[in-house]
Phi, psi and omega in degrees: 000128173319125169312153179273153176301151162270160178302142171289119197269086181253025171289341183273334189300125166268319192205119188249122160274108182262115182261122178219160192305311209219154161304152185072357184286338192271314193293017174248060170112314181291337185283010176270338169288306171310324159314320174285341181268321183295340172287353183229036167076005176287143180279122174226120184259161165239150168240120189243100193296308177261164148278000177072046195275339195265002204250019168225104184299320194263045186220135157297152185309327191288305180297309166309319169313316172290331178290317196266338160310295167333298175294317184300319184313303181312307179304317175301318195290316180316323182258026181088002192276095179261328194253105182236110177269153165253136163253168181236063170280166188260123188313127192090312169225071165300130193243116158298137179164172187308318190292331163297313168317306170311284183320307175307309185292327174305298183293331174294313167305330162293318183278333180050066179268173179271336187216118170244135200249125186217160180269170176305147183245007194268144175291330175244130167250199199264008191223022182099233196267130174288127191276164172341288187293323158314287184305310184318307175294327170289333161283336161301317189286319175297317185293335176279343170311291193288340172290324172316322173274009192254101192276006184233027171250117175068044187299000175290337198283311194292337189281337172275004181089017170254108172294157165340126159227146177262115175284140175287305187233138181257143186234124188231114163277155172077008174269134166290009173240038186322158178237319196212164176215149166266117170279143164248142174280150196308332191281340180273334158309306190282337173289318187293324168287330167306318173302329184286300192308337190288314171297057194275346170285312173308307187284326173315340185250026180240111188282155174063007178286120178299133163334113177310318178304328171273317182299298189285316176306337184266334151312302186297339182289300185301322180282336171295317175305314160334304174266358172085010173248177199277320181224146183195154180241137172246141172227142162280115199241135179228116188275072193309341183263350188275164182290150168311149186316317187309316178263024171286000000 
């Protein structure tokens, strides 16, 4: 029998920044963990790199942008998050590069989180083949975490008064090599379901998409089995201030 995954050592978390490509990316399970954190007073903010304007086939981008922005704000509030920043990078063709890294590093220096959470940058993740925007967002966030702590990278941020900031933890959702999990209570799971249900118009345009109240408990139960609990959210966890594994 495989070893059970340990609980994420999140008792010291004070401020978490979630960085994702699109409106709704946090809501596919991760938001239940967010609900656990905000319920005990952890500050959580979202940085959404696009407005999701290419995500609704039957709706033109200008209208979709408004719909998905509004639905994201509502969904975030369902799990206790009111600090939501949207960038204007183009949906569907998000490009890895210095401008994206700079924008993420800027927000890290502004918000000064001890934890940054993003999605997997791997070609294959827990749900199968990972899409391009998700891979770009994850990899750019990984690099921006380091950029945010380096005084001599993006020195123009210093000119704006943004001093370097060292992030302690990097959490990656959707990674098939999860190392830790967050057990979620029934209340947190229901809040997570409500956060995805808030994307009502977006989900209505996805034929055959399962109802959040059916899908999210199933995912949380599957992940809970990896911890030996009823429901959980799993992460691959990096302690960026720990010695390299080879020196442990």
